[in-house]
Amino acid sequence: MTRIVIVEDEIDIASVVQDYLRHSGYETAHFADGQSALESIVASPPDLTLLDIMLPRLDGIEVLRRAREHTAHPIIMLTARIEEVDRLLGLELGADDYVCKPFSPRELVARVRAVLRRTAPGSGPGQAPQCDAPGLVLDDVHWRASLEGTPLNLTRREFGLLQVLSRHPGRIFSRARLLELAYDDTVDVTERAIDSHVKNLRRKLGAVSPAHDWIRSVYGVGFAWEAPPQA
């Protein structure tokens, strides 16, 4: 059964959300503070997390930030803070969707279903791991990547960018084109998010293979994948 973690300190809201999700066939677990939720998510990642921003002990943005160091499972942010900076920050850190309070429980269940369909194993274009560059292996089914045998621990959005860039070595992609190809959903994401994800990708690739700069910046245009020279 699909397991969903609800991280919400307002008990009335959490109770309603749990009831609707359970009636829709999902298994649920509830945490009222960020620290307890993070410990559970890291120890046993659920199929999806509904994460409030305003939480005791550890706020939702910090929970998201730390969780993304360990898991790429889908996370939907729940919050009354609708300012653009909050939405952008959450999505840059790897949130898969953003629902503002007050919300309809039925609409929330529909968003949950949509995100689960979009991120389900096998929903990507490939069905098995394949080598995309010397030492680089992408598993489209499970959204995992490794370089020289070392897992890269990417978020789903970082994986999508790596997937597009690495399979077209040397081709220059504008930020707008990368948004179109790597973000196949309706989440409001700006081109600024691309820079954040590319920075994270470079850091993770460089930690494994520091001698090669895998992603080349083309000033005023975008980014290109740089395959290492053949031995």
Tab-separated table of C-alpha atoms in Angstrom:
chain	number	residue	atom	x	y	z
A	1	MET	CA	0.000	0.000	0.000
A	2	THR	CA	1.228	3.490	-0.835
A	3	ARG	CA	2.478	5.206	2.325
A	4	ILE	CA	2.101	8.959	2.789
A	5	VAL	CA	3.665	10.970	5.613
A	6	ILE	CA	1.766	14.085	6.756
A	7	VAL	CA	3.854	16.700	8.560
A	8	GLU	CA	1.410	19.228	10.016
A	9	ASP	CA	1.217	20.770	13.477
A	10	GLU	CA	-2.442	21.810	13.168
A	11	ILE	CA	-4.164	18.660	14.382
A	12	ASP	CA	-7.556	19.463	12.838
A	13	ILE	CA	-6.034	19.888	9.371
A	14	ALA	CA	-3.905	16.757	9.731
A	15	SER	CA	-6.932	14.718	10.836
A	16	VAL	CA	-9.025	15.775	7.827
A	17	VAL	CA	-6.180	15.101	5.403
A	18	GLN	CA	-5.581	11.669	6.953
A	19	ASP	CA	-9.270	10.763	6.659
A	20	TYR	CA	-9.439	11.710	2.978
A	21	LEU	CA	-6.201	9.911	2.127
A	22	ARG	CA	-7.197	6.745	3.987
A	23	HIS	CA	-10.587	6.706	2.276
A	24	SER	CA	-8.692	6.970	-1.016
A	25	GLY	CA	-6.716	3.835	-0.193
A	26	TYR	CA	-3.468	5.292	1.153
A	27	GLU	CA	-1.631	4.362	4.322
A	28	THR	CA	-0.754	7.442	6.373
A	29	ALA	CA	1.500	8.513	9.211
A	30	HIS	CA	1.337	11.883	10.959
A	31	PHE	CA	4.052	13.983	12.594
A	32	ALA	CA	3.397	17.296	14.346
A	33	ASP	CA	6.976	18.590	14.361
A	34	GLY	CA	9.758	18.801	11.799
A	35	GLN	CA	12.484	16.993	13.708
A	36	SER	CA	10.471	13.829	14.325
A	37	ALA	CA	9.266	13.835	10.721
A	38	LEU	CA	12.791	14.206	9.340
A	39	GLU	CA	14.111	11.318	11.424
A	40	SER	CA	11.312	9.064	10.149
A	41	ILE	CA	11.689	10.171	6.509
A	42	VAL	CA	15.441	9.542	6.502
A	43	ALA	CA	15.117	6.178	8.266
A	44	SER	CA	12.313	4.929	6.008
A	45	PRO	CA	11.382	7.189	3.057
A	46	PRO	CA	7.639	7.059	2.327
A	47	ASP	CA	6.074	7.065	-1.119
A	48	LEU	CA	5.147	10.752	-0.676
A	49	THR	CA	5.365	13.439	2.015
A	50	LEU	CA	2.938	16.305	2.627
A	51	LEU	CA	5.086	18.902	4.382
A	52	ASP	CA	3.925	22.080	6.100
A	53	ILE	CA	6.387	24.999	6.290
A	54	MET	CA	5.507	26.466	9.700
A	55	LEU	CA	6.475	23.663	12.099
A	56	PRO	CA	7.877	23.457	15.648
A	57	ARG	CA	11.440	22.246	16.324
A	58	LEU	CA	12.430	22.314	12.617
A	59	ASP	CA	10.634	24.283	9.901
A	60	GLY	CA	9.465	22.669	6.679
A	61	ILE	CA	12.084	24.313	4.452
A	62	GLU	CA	14.876	22.883	6.613
A	63	VAL	CA	13.185	19.475	6.694
A	64	LEU	CA	13.016	19.580	2.888
A	65	ARG	CA	16.650	20.657	2.602
A	66	ARG	CA	17.926	17.867	4.858
A	67	ALA	CA	15.590	15.208	3.467
A	68	ARG	CA	16.836	15.869	-0.061
A	69	GLU	CA	20.326	14.869	1.057
A	70	HIS	CA	19.008	11.343	1.594
A	71	THR	CA	15.935	10.740	-0.560
A	72	ALA	CA	14.347	11.824	-3.838
A	73	HIS	CA	10.812	10.670	-3.001
A	74	PRO	CA	8.082	13.194	-3.945
A	75	ILE	CA	7.344	15.991	-1.456
A	76	ILE	CA	4.382	18.378	-1.626
A	77	MET	CA	4.634	21.549	0.458
A	78	LEU	CA	1.561	22.685	2.422
A	79	THR	CA	1.615	26.271	3.584
A	80	ALA	CA	-0.232	29.529	4.125
A	81	ARG	CA	2.853	31.467	3.001
A	82	ILE	CA	2.137	32.251	-0.636
A	83	GLU	CA	4.914	34.759	-1.288
A	84	GLU	CA	6.938	34.087	-4.438
A	85	VAL	CA	10.205	33.769	-2.531
A	86	ASP	CA	8.820	30.920	-0.415
A	87	ARG	CA	7.436	29.084	-3.449
A	88	LEU	CA	10.672	29.473	-5.392
A	89	LEU	CA	12.836	28.419	-2.455
A	90	GLY	CA	10.791	25.297	-1.852
A	91	LEU	CA	10.895	24.236	-5.497
A	92	GLU	CA	14.619	24.946	-5.878
A	93	LEU	CA	15.301	22.682	-2.902
A	94	GLY	CA	13.446	19.843	-4.580
A	95	ALA	CA	9.746	20.128	-3.724
A	96	ASP	CA	7.494	18.475	-6.313
A	97	ASP	CA	4.434	20.646	-5.780
A	98	TYR	CA	3.170	23.481	-3.590
A	99	VAL	CA	-0.381	23.699	-2.175
A	100	CYS	CA	-1.561	26.850	-0.395
A	101	LYS	CA	-3.924	26.918	2.574
A	102	PRO	CA	-6.855	26.909	2.758
A	103	PHE	CA	-7.196	24.005	0.338
A	104	SER	CA	-9.891	21.515	-0.592
A	105	PRO	CA	-9.073	18.029	0.748
A	106	ARG	CA	-10.418	16.518	-2.476
A	107	GLU	CA	-8.175	18.746	-4.552
A	108	LEU	CA	-5.226	17.788	-2.352
A	109	VAL	CA	-5.919	14.086	-2.931
A	110	ALA	CA	-6.053	14.769	-6.669
A	111	ARG	CA	-2.682	16.539	-6.500
A	112	VAL	CA	-1.247	13.618	-4.540
A	113	ARG	CA	-2.437	11.180	-7.199
A	114	ALA	CA	-0.994	13.343	-9.982
A	115	VAL	CA	2.425	13.595	-8.333
A	116	LEU	CA	2.516	9.855	-7.585
A	117	ARG	CA	1.676	9.056	-11.221
A	118	ARG	CA	4.333	11.453	-12.467
A	119	THR	CA	7.050	10.078	-10.215
A	120	ALA	CA	6.134	6.382	-10.300
A	121	PRO	CA	8.894	3.934	-11.306
A	122	GLY	CA	8.636	3.252	-15.006
A	123	SER	CA	6.947	6.585	-15.792
A	124	GLY	CA	10.163	7.868	-17.348
A	125	PRO	CA	11.207	7.208	-20.942
A	126	GLY	CA	13.497	4.259	-20.163
A	127	GLN	CA	12.977	0.987	-18.366
A	128	ALA	CA	16.469	-0.005	-17.222
A	129	PRO	CA	19.821	1.463	-16.214
A	130	GLN	CA	21.989	2.476	-19.126
A	131	CYS	CA	25.418	3.971	-19.560
A	132	ASP	CA	25.123	7.534	-20.859
A	133	ALA	CA	28.761	8.630	-20.637
A	134	PRO	CA	31.993	6.988	-19.511
A	135	GLY	CA	31.326	5.911	-15.943
A	136	LEU	CA	27.847	7.510	-15.774
A	137	VAL	CA	24.819	5.237	-15.338
A	138	LEU	CA	21.233	6.513	-15.248
A	139	ASP	CA	18.349	4.377	-13.999
A	140	ASP	CA	15.218	5.957	-15.486
A	141	VAL	CA	12.934	3.545	-13.640
A	142	HIS	CA	14.038	4.509	-10.135
A	143	TRP	CA	15.415	8.007	-10.885
A	144	ARG	CA	18.907	7.049	-9.706
A	145	ALA	CA	22.319	7.907	-11.079
A	146	SER	CA	25.858	6.788	-10.360
A	147	LEU	CA	29.253	7.966	-11.540
A	148	GLU	CA	32.213	5.616	-11.499
A	149	GLY	CA	30.161	3.280	-9.325
A	150	THR	CA	29.353	5.967	-6.730
A	151	PRO	CA	25.664	6.926	-6.193
A	152	LEU	CA	25.059	10.628	-6.840
A	153	ASN	CA	21.991	10.940	-4.552
A	154	LEU	CA	20.170	13.347	-6.861
A	155	THR	CA	16.774	14.941	-6.391
A	156	ARG	CA	14.234	14.107	-9.075
A	157	ARG	CA	14.710	17.510	-10.695
A	158	GLU	CA	18.490	17.183	-10.691
A	159	PHE	CA	18.095	13.753	-12.251
A	160	GLY	CA	15.870	15.196	-14.988
A	161	LEU	CA	18.440	17.834	-15.882
A	162	LEU	CA	21.276	15.306	-15.881
A	163	GLN	CA	19.197	13.026	-18.076
A	164	VAL	CA	18.639	15.727	-20.711
A	165	LEU	CA	22.188	17.103	-20.707
A	166	SER	CA	24.152	13.834	-20.613
A	167	ARG	CA	22.213	12.258	-23.471
A	168	HIS	CA	23.068	15.144	-25.790
A	169	PRO	CA	26.806	15.745	-25.204
A	170	GLY	CA	28.071	19.021	-26.607
A	171	ARG	CA	24.598	20.378	-27.342
A	172	ILE	CA	23.892	23.762	-25.776
A	173	PHE	CA	20.529	24.031	-24.010
A	174	SER	CA	19.018	27.344	-23.032
A	175	ARG	CA	17.454	27.602	-19.585
A	176	ALA	CA	14.019	27.881	-21.167
A	177	ARG	CA	14.596	24.686	-23.164
A	178	LEU	CA	15.819	22.818	-20.085
A	179	LEU	CA	12.688	23.890	-18.214
A	180	GLU	CA	10.593	22.516	-21.057
A	181	LEU	CA	12.422	19.189	-21.293
A	182	ALA	CA	13.343	18.428	-17.678
A	183	TYR	CA	10.257	19.800	-15.872
A	184	ASP	CA	7.385	17.818	-17.334
A	185	ASP	CA	4.751	19.063	-14.896
A	186	THR	CA	2.704	22.187	-14.289
A	187	VAL	CA	4.592	23.468	-11.260
A	188	ASP	CA	5.448	27.165	-11.497
A	189	VAL	CA	9.247	27.036	-11.867
A	190	THR	CA	11.415	29.903	-13.083
A	191	GLU	CA	14.642	29.786	-15.080
A	192	ARG	CA	16.490	30.801	-11.930
A	193	ALA	CA	15.827	27.306	-10.555
A	194	ILE	CA	17.940	25.819	-13.376
A	195	ASP	CA	21.038	27.629	-12.098
A	196	SER	CA	20.468	26.236	-8.620
A	197	HIS	CA	20.101	22.663	-9.859
A	198	VAL	CA	23.091	22.918	-12.196
A	199	LYS	CA	25.182	24.173	-9.282
A	200	ASN	CA	24.105	21.179	-7.197
A	201	LEU	CA	24.778	18.783	-10.074
A	202	ARG	CA	28.279	20.154	-10.570
A	203	ARG	CA	28.988	19.788	-6.864
A	204	LYS	CA	27.830	16.171	-6.753
A	205	LEU	CA	29.603	15.184	-9.983
A	206	GLY	CA	32.743	16.997	-8.868
A	207	ALA	CA	32.781	15.211	-5.530
A	208	VAL	CA	33.188	11.920	-7.421
A	209	SER	CA	35.246	13.101	-10.395
A	210	PRO	CA	36.943	16.424	-9.540
A	211	ALA	CA	39.345	16.318	-12.501
A	212	HIS	CA	36.619	16.927	-15.091
A	213	ASP	CA	34.082	19.758	-15.453
A	214	TRP	CA	31.028	17.862	-16.666
A	215	ILE	CA	28.676	20.793	-17.303
A	216	ARG	CA	29.911	23.765	-19.339
A	217	SER	CA	28.315	27.201	-19.000
A	218	VAL	CA	27.854	29.125	-22.228
A	219	TYR	CA	27.599	32.794	-21.301
A	220	GLY	CA	24.271	34.319	-22.252
A	221	VAL	CA	22.977	31.044	-23.716
A	222	GLY	CA	22.802	28.131	-21.294
A	223	PHE	CA	24.575	24.866	-20.509
A	224	ALA	CA	26.122	21.899	-22.306
A	225	TRP	CA	27.323	18.456	-21.248
A	226	GLU	CA	31.052	17.966	-21.612
A	227	ALA	CA	32.001	14.346	-22.138
A	228	PRO	CA	35.519	13.535	-20.906
A	229	PRO	CA	38.167	12.925	-23.579
A	230	GLN	CA	38.556	9.335	-24.655
A	231	ALA	CA	41.644	7.606	-23.294
